[in-house]
Amino acid sequence: MTIKYNKTFIPQRADPYIVRSEDGTYYFTASIPSYDGIILRHADTIAELADAQEIEIWHKHEKGIMSIHVWAPEMHYLQGSWYMYYSAGDIDDIWAIRPYVLKCTGSNPLTDKWIECGPMQAANEDEFSFTAFSLDATIFENNGKHFYIWAEKVGTGKQISNLYIAEMETPIKLGTVQELLTTPDYKWERVGFWVNEGPAVIK
């Protein structure tokens, strides 16, 4: 299969994320139209992901947190385990979007059990992170340290969505207070809402 970069690669899959495993194969996850679960595909090449079997590794709760708006999952390998980072809301407060974490209990993310680690935790001295609408987290490593970047709304009214960064203490907890990374300064970031979201890392 030849990938055509001006054509849809995998239809009906928003917020796509691909990670390369240590064995050279690839995993794909994304938001699905029903926004009620987390899916995963696996293939030897990126091109083969388009036709790879898709499985659901986790399904939303019926009520409470993680019961609606399951968005933007990303899978990362940290400290010897696979983790899935995603955002979700509460069906009784649908825009109370917060970041959550799943952990794979084995080495095969397709067949081994995933467990809930709960919400992503702020650093002990951080009074601000994840207290409002927060989503679209991504993770990267630099010089042996891992960093967490996410979007979070601040202010009143429509609010402003900024990007923040912090160093990670563990795969489920930040180790430093948030630092403002970007805020919507340009006109094209202020159409309807003032928004910086969907961070990605080029290393």
PDB file of C-alpha atoms in Angstrom:
ATOM      1  CA  MET A   1       0.000   0.000   0.000  1.00  0.00           C
ATOM      2  CA  THR A   2       1.236   3.480  -0.899  1.00  0.00           C
ATOM      3  CA  ILE A   3       0.221   6.281   1.451  1.00  0.00           C
ATOM      4  CA  LYS A   4      -1.216   9.290  -0.362  1.00  0.00           C
ATOM      5  CA  TYR A   5      -0.637  12.233   1.900  1.00  0.00           C
ATOM      6  CA  ASN A   6      -3.458  14.300   0.393  1.00  0.00           C
ATOM      7  CA  LYS A   7      -6.003  11.545   1.056  1.00  0.00           C
ATOM      8  CA  THR A   8      -7.653  10.404   4.284  1.00  0.00           C
ATOM      9  CA  PHE A   9      -5.431   7.723   5.825  1.00  0.00           C
ATOM     10  CA  ILE A  10      -7.867   6.149   8.299  1.00  0.00           C
ATOM     11  CA  PRO A  11     -11.400   7.595   7.938  1.00  0.00           C
ATOM     12  CA  GLN A  12     -13.511   8.659  10.918  1.00  0.00           C
ATOM     13  CA  ARG A  13     -10.608   8.700  13.342  1.00  0.00           C
ATOM     14  CA  ALA A  14      -9.910  12.123  14.849  1.00  0.00           C
ATOM     15  CA  ASP A  15      -6.896  13.135  16.950  1.00  0.00           C
ATOM     16  CA  PRO A  16      -4.781  10.279  15.524  1.00  0.00           C
ATOM     17  CA  TYR A  17      -1.627   9.145  17.285  1.00  0.00           C
ATOM     18  CA  ILE A  18       0.979   6.622  16.114  1.00  0.00           C
ATOM     19  CA  VAL A  19       3.767   5.239  18.287  1.00  0.00           C
ATOM     20  CA  ARG A  20       6.667   3.037  17.196  1.00  0.00           C
ATOM     21  CA  SER A  21       7.416   0.143  19.524  1.00  0.00           C
ATOM     22  CA  GLU A  22      10.926  -1.028  20.391  1.00  0.00           C
ATOM     23  CA  ASP A  23      10.408  -4.019  18.079  1.00  0.00           C
ATOM     24  CA  GLY A  24       9.923  -1.665  15.118  1.00  0.00           C
ATOM     25  CA  THR A  25       6.165  -2.173  14.757  1.00  0.00           C
ATOM     26  CA  TYR A  26       3.524   0.531  15.043  1.00  0.00           C
ATOM     27  CA  TYR A  27       0.448   1.190  17.173  1.00  0.00           C
ATOM     28  CA  PHE A  28      -2.370   3.551  16.249  1.00  0.00           C
ATOM     29  CA  THR A  29      -5.050   5.097  18.445  1.00  0.00           C
ATOM     30  CA  ALA A  30      -7.507   7.968  17.956  1.00  0.00           C
ATOM     31  CA  SER A  31     -10.820   9.497  18.975  1.00  0.00           C
ATOM     32  CA  ILE A  32     -13.788   7.580  17.553  1.00  0.00           C
ATOM     33  CA  PRO A  33     -17.078   9.171  16.380  1.00  0.00           C
ATOM     34  CA  SER A  34     -19.042   7.844  19.368  1.00  0.00           C
ATOM     35  CA  TYR A  35     -16.434   9.273  21.805  1.00  0.00           C
ATOM     36  CA  ASP A  36     -17.135   6.400  24.196  1.00  0.00           C
ATOM     37  CA  GLY A  37     -14.027   4.233  24.184  1.00  0.00           C
ATOM     38  CA  ILE A  38     -10.374   3.842  23.276  1.00  0.00           C
ATOM     39  CA  ILE A  39      -9.311   1.817  20.258  1.00  0.00           C
ATOM     40  CA  LEU A  40      -5.976   0.386  19.200  1.00  0.00           C
ATOM     41  CA  ARG A  41      -4.482  -0.997  15.978  1.00  0.00           C
ATOM     42  CA  HIS A  42      -1.128  -2.688  15.392  1.00  0.00           C
ATOM     43  CA  ALA A  43       0.882  -3.299  12.221  1.00  0.00           C
ATOM     44  CA  ASP A  44       4.401  -3.879  10.960  1.00  0.00           C
ATOM     45  CA  THR A  45       4.345  -0.654   8.928  1.00  0.00           C
ATOM     46  CA  ILE A  46       2.518   2.660   9.129  1.00  0.00           C
ATOM     47  CA  ALA A  47       0.811   1.970   5.792  1.00  0.00           C
ATOM     48  CA  GLU A  48      -0.599  -1.341   7.069  1.00  0.00           C
ATOM     49  CA  LEU A  49      -2.317   0.402   9.983  1.00  0.00           C
ATOM     50  CA  ALA A  50      -5.078   1.496   7.610  1.00  0.00           C
ATOM     51  CA  ASP A  51      -6.316  -2.096   7.234  1.00  0.00           C
ATOM     52  CA  ALA A  52      -5.220  -3.468  10.601  1.00  0.00           C
ATOM     53  CA  GLN A  53      -7.750  -5.019  12.955  1.00  0.00           C
ATOM     54  CA  GLU A  54      -9.065  -2.518  15.473  1.00  0.00           C
ATOM     55  CA  ILE A  55      -9.950  -3.462  19.036  1.00  0.00           C
ATOM     56  CA  GLU A  56     -11.439  -1.497  21.905  1.00  0.00           C
ATOM     57  CA  ILE A  57      -9.147  -1.673  24.943  1.00  0.00           C
ATOM     58  CA  TRP A  58     -11.334   0.432  27.258  1.00  0.00           C
ATOM     59  CA  HIS A  59     -14.958   1.651  27.366  1.00  0.00           C
ATOM     60  CA  LYS A  60     -16.414   4.673  29.128  1.00  0.00           C
ATOM     61  CA  HIS A  61     -18.179   4.576  32.489  1.00  0.00           C
ATOM     62  CA  GLU A  62     -21.958   4.746  32.591  1.00  0.00           C
ATOM     63  CA  LYS A  63     -21.903   7.702  34.993  1.00  0.00           C
ATOM     64  CA  GLY A  64     -19.508   9.964  36.840  1.00  0.00           C
ATOM     65  CA  ILE A  65     -16.056  10.832  35.557  1.00  0.00           C
ATOM     66  CA  MET A  66     -14.883   9.232  32.302  1.00  0.00           C
ATOM     67  CA  SER A  67     -18.487   8.770  31.142  1.00  0.00           C
ATOM     68  CA  ILE A  68     -18.599  11.058  28.070  1.00  0.00           C
ATOM     69  CA  HIS A  69     -16.356  12.873  25.571  1.00  0.00           C
ATOM     70  CA  VAL A  70     -13.503  10.371  25.492  1.00  0.00           C
ATOM     71  CA  TRP A  71     -10.995  12.309  23.405  1.00  0.00           C
ATOM     72  CA  ALA A  72      -7.476  12.335  21.990  1.00  0.00           C
ATOM     73  CA  PRO A  73      -5.805   9.193  23.368  1.00  0.00           C
ATOM     74  CA  GLU A  74      -2.038   8.788  23.124  1.00  0.00           C
ATOM     75  CA  MET A  75      -0.077   5.654  24.026  1.00  0.00           C
ATOM     76  CA  HIS A  76       3.424   5.984  25.484  1.00  0.00           C
ATOM     77  CA  TYR A  77       5.973   3.503  26.856  1.00  0.00           C
ATOM     78  CA  LEU A  78       7.317   4.741  30.199  1.00  0.00           C
ATOM     79  CA  GLN A  79       9.285   2.988  32.946  1.00  0.00           C
ATOM     80  CA  GLY A  80       8.769  -0.452  31.415  1.00  0.00           C
ATOM     81  CA  SER A  81       5.005  -0.222  30.815  1.00  0.00           C
ATOM     82  CA  TRP A  82       2.534   1.031  28.245  1.00  0.00           C
ATOM     83  CA  TYR A  83       0.337   3.941  29.340  1.00  0.00           C
ATOM     84  CA  MET A  84      -2.652   5.488  27.580  1.00  0.00           C
ATOM     85  CA  TYR A  85      -3.268   9.190  28.140  1.00  0.00           C
ATOM     86  CA  TYR A  86      -6.681  10.595  27.211  1.00  0.00           C
ATOM     87  CA  SER A  87      -9.307  13.145  28.195  1.00  0.00           C
ATOM     88  CA  ALA A  88     -12.913  12.567  29.249  1.00  0.00           C
ATOM     89  CA  GLY A  89     -15.878  14.326  30.826  1.00  0.00           C
ATOM     90  CA  ASP A  90     -18.642  13.614  33.314  1.00  0.00           C
ATOM     91  CA  ILE A  91     -22.102  12.883  31.908  1.00  0.00           C
ATOM     92  CA  ASP A  92     -23.571  15.088  34.675  1.00  0.00           C
ATOM     93  CA  ASP A  93     -21.154  17.904  33.763  1.00  0.00           C
ATOM     94  CA  ILE A  94     -20.208  17.194  30.165  1.00  0.00           C
ATOM     95  CA  TRP A  95     -17.597  19.957  29.803  1.00  0.00           C
ATOM     96  CA  ALA A  96     -15.744  18.985  32.962  1.00  0.00           C
ATOM     97  CA  ILE A  97     -13.054  17.529  30.712  1.00  0.00           C
ATOM     98  CA  ARG A  98      -9.944  16.287  32.531  1.00  0.00           C
ATOM     99  CA  PRO A  99      -6.911  14.118  31.630  1.00  0.00           C
ATOM    100  CA  TYR A 100      -6.850  10.456  32.700  1.00  0.00           C
ATOM    101  CA  VAL A 101      -4.428   7.547  32.486  1.00  0.00           C
ATOM    102  CA  LEU A 102      -4.681   3.819  31.768  1.00  0.00           C
ATOM    103  CA  LYS A 103      -1.845   1.338  32.335  1.00  0.00           C
ATOM    104  CA  CYS A 104      -1.325  -1.948  30.521  1.00  0.00           C
ATOM    105  CA  THR A 105      -0.649  -4.757  32.994  1.00  0.00           C
ATOM    106  CA  GLY A 106       1.474  -6.738  30.526  1.00  0.00           C
ATOM    107  CA  SER A 107       3.776  -6.315  27.555  1.00  0.00           C
ATOM    108  CA  ASN A 108       1.119  -6.728  24.844  1.00  0.00           C
ATOM    109  CA  PRO A 109      -1.224  -3.705  24.749  1.00  0.00           C
ATOM    110  CA  LEU A 110      -3.619  -5.539  22.416  1.00  0.00           C
ATOM    111  CA  THR A 111      -4.235  -8.602  24.551  1.00  0.00           C
ATOM    112  CA  ASP A 112      -3.160  -7.743  28.101  1.00  0.00           C
ATOM    113  CA  LYS A 113      -5.496  -6.046  30.573  1.00  0.00           C
ATOM    114  CA  TRP A 114      -5.612  -2.282  30.949  1.00  0.00           C
ATOM    115  CA  ILE A 115      -6.314  -0.780  34.373  1.00  0.00           C
ATOM    116  CA  GLU A 116      -7.443   2.729  35.311  1.00  0.00           C
ATOM    117  CA  CYS A 117      -4.912   4.908  37.103  1.00  0.00           C
ATOM    118  CA  GLY A 118      -7.391   7.740  37.573  1.00  0.00           C
ATOM    119  CA  PRO A 119      -6.862  11.412  36.757  1.00  0.00           C
ATOM    120  CA  MET A 120      -3.433  12.734  35.863  1.00  0.00           C
ATOM    121  CA  GLN A 121      -2.069  14.267  39.060  1.00  0.00           C
ATOM    122  CA  ALA A 122      -0.520  17.693  39.477  1.00  0.00           C
ATOM    123  CA  ALA A 123       2.658  18.250  41.477  1.00  0.00           C
ATOM    124  CA  ASN A 124       2.124  18.598  45.219  1.00  0.00           C
ATOM    125  CA  GLU A 125       2.786  22.357  45.196  1.00  0.00           C
ATOM    126  CA  ASP A 126       0.744  23.016  42.025  1.00  0.00           C
ATOM    127  CA  GLU A 127      -2.643  24.606  42.792  1.00  0.00           C
ATOM    128  CA  PHE A 128      -3.670  25.254  39.189  1.00  0.00           C
ATOM    129  CA  SER A 129      -3.132  22.280  36.874  1.00  0.00           C
ATOM    130  CA  PHE A 130      -6.179  20.227  35.870  1.00  0.00           C
ATOM    131  CA  THR A 131      -8.618  22.363  37.876  1.00  0.00           C
ATOM    132  CA  ALA A 132     -10.469  23.467  34.710  1.00  0.00           C
ATOM    133  CA  PHE A 133     -11.197  22.131  31.199  1.00  0.00           C
ATOM    134  CA  SER A 134      -7.973  20.232  30.346  1.00  0.00           C
ATOM    135  CA  LEU A 135      -7.212  18.001  27.382  1.00  0.00           C
ATOM    136  CA  ASP A 136      -4.935  16.995  24.481  1.00  0.00           C
ATOM    137  CA  ALA A 137      -1.943  15.892  26.535  1.00  0.00           C
ATOM    138  CA  THR A 138       1.247  14.669  24.910  1.00  0.00           C
ATOM    139  CA  ILE A 139       4.535  13.428  26.368  1.00  0.00           C
ATOM    140  CA  PHE A 140       8.150  13.617  25.270  1.00  0.00           C
ATOM    141  CA  GLU A 141      11.575  12.673  26.627  1.00  0.00           C
ATOM    142  CA  ASN A 142      14.619  14.937  26.718  1.00  0.00           C
ATOM    143  CA  ASN A 143      17.957  14.132  28.345  1.00  0.00           C
ATOM    144  CA  GLY A 144      16.403  11.292  30.323  1.00  0.00           C
ATOM    145  CA  LYS A 145      13.513  13.373  31.666  1.00  0.00           C
ATOM    146  CA  HIS A 146       9.888  13.150  30.591  1.00  0.00           C
ATOM    147  CA  PHE A 147       7.702  16.194  30.062  1.00  0.00           C
ATOM    148  CA  TYR A 148       3.916  16.540  29.849  1.00  0.00           C
ATOM    149  CA  ILE A 149       2.241  19.191  27.659  1.00  0.00           C
ATOM    150  CA  TRP A 150      -1.486  19.881  27.716  1.00  0.00           C
ATOM    151  CA  ALA A 151      -4.177  22.464  26.958  1.00  0.00           C
ATOM    152  CA  GLU A 152      -6.124  24.049  29.805  1.00  0.00           C
ATOM    153  CA  LYS A 153      -8.685  26.844  29.909  1.00  0.00           C
ATOM    154  CA  VAL A 154      -8.299  29.852  32.177  1.00  0.00           C
ATOM    155  CA  GLY A 155     -10.239  33.036  32.836  1.00  0.00           C
ATOM    156  CA  THR A 156     -13.952  33.765  32.729  1.00  0.00           C
ATOM    157  CA  GLY A 157     -16.685  33.757  30.089  1.00  0.00           C
ATOM    158  CA  LYS A 158     -15.592  31.800  27.031  1.00  0.00           C
ATOM    159  CA  GLN A 159     -12.159  31.416  28.670  1.00  0.00           C
ATOM    160  CA  ILE A 160      -8.795  31.110  26.952  1.00  0.00           C
ATOM    161  CA  SER A 161      -7.165  27.764  26.161  1.00  0.00           C
ATOM    162  CA  ASN A 162      -3.398  27.861  26.748  1.00  0.00           C
ATOM    163  CA  LEU A 163      -0.704  25.209  26.460  1.00  0.00           C
ATOM    164  CA  TYR A 164       1.253  24.306  29.593  1.00  0.00           C
ATOM    165  CA  ILE A 165       4.308  22.134  30.239  1.00  0.00           C
ATOM    166  CA  ALA A 166       5.664  20.384  33.326  1.00  0.00           C
ATOM    167  CA  GLU A 167       8.243  17.724  34.103  1.00  0.00           C
ATOM    168  CA  MET A 168       6.830  14.336  35.085  1.00  0.00           C
ATOM    169  CA  GLU A 169       7.628  12.687  38.417  1.00  0.00           C
ATOM    170  CA  THR A 170       5.959   9.387  37.507  1.00  0.00           C
ATOM    171  CA  PRO A 171       3.854   8.260  34.543  1.00  0.00           C
ATOM    172  CA  ILE A 172       0.734   9.438  36.417  1.00  0.00           C
ATOM    173  CA  LYS A 173       1.991  12.520  38.284  1.00  0.00           C
ATOM    174  CA  LEU A 174       3.725  15.782  37.460  1.00  0.00           C
ATOM    175  CA  GLY A 175       6.877  16.663  39.361  1.00  0.00           C
ATOM    176  CA  THR A 176       6.972  20.419  38.770  1.00  0.00           C
ATOM    177  CA  VAL A 177       4.520  23.296  38.736  1.00  0.00           C
ATOM    178  CA  GLN A 178       3.089  24.115  35.325  1.00  0.00           C
ATOM    179  CA  GLU A 179       4.817  26.619  33.060  1.00  0.00           C
ATOM    180  CA  LEU A 180       2.920  28.554  30.399  1.00  0.00           C
ATOM    181  CA  LEU A 181       4.154  27.389  26.994  1.00  0.00           C
ATOM    182  CA  THR A 182       1.891  29.237  24.523  1.00  0.00           C
ATOM    183  CA  THR A 183      -1.227  31.383  24.537  1.00  0.00           C
ATOM    184  CA  PRO A 184      -3.413  32.304  21.519  1.00  0.00           C
ATOM    185  CA  ASP A 185      -1.760  35.510  20.278  1.00  0.00           C
ATOM    186  CA  TYR A 186      -2.559  35.355  16.566  1.00  0.00           C
ATOM    187  CA  LYS A 187      -5.806  36.351  14.849  1.00  0.00           C
ATOM    188  CA  TRP A 188      -6.312  32.844  13.435  1.00  0.00           C
ATOM    189  CA  GLU A 189      -6.152  31.487  17.014  1.00  0.00           C
ATOM    190  CA  ARG A 190      -8.953  33.826  18.081  1.00  0.00           C
ATOM    191  CA  VAL A 191     -11.777  32.951  15.700  1.00  0.00           C
ATOM    192  CA  GLY A 192     -14.853  32.370  17.877  1.00  0.00           C
ATOM    193  CA  PHE A 193     -12.744  31.137  20.788  1.00  0.00           C
ATOM    194  CA  TRP A 194      -9.181  31.922  21.864  1.00  0.00           C
ATOM    195  CA  VAL A 195      -7.594  28.485  21.548  1.00  0.00           C
ATOM    196  CA  ASN A 196      -4.225  26.761  21.693  1.00  0.00           C
ATOM    197  CA  GLU A 197      -4.781  22.990  21.761  1.00  0.00           C
ATOM    198  CA  GLY A 198      -3.435  19.754  20.304  1.00  0.00           C
ATOM    199  CA  PRO A 199       0.297  20.072  21.104  1.00  0.00           C
ATOM    200  CA  ALA A 200       2.740  17.891  19.206  1.00  0.00           C
ATOM    201  CA  VAL A 201       6.489  17.448  19.639  1.00  0.00           C
ATOM    202  CA  ILE A 202       9.056  17.522  16.846  1.00  0.00           C
ATOM    203  CA  LYS A 203      12.403  16.323  18.158  1.00  0.00           C
TER     204      LYS A 203
END
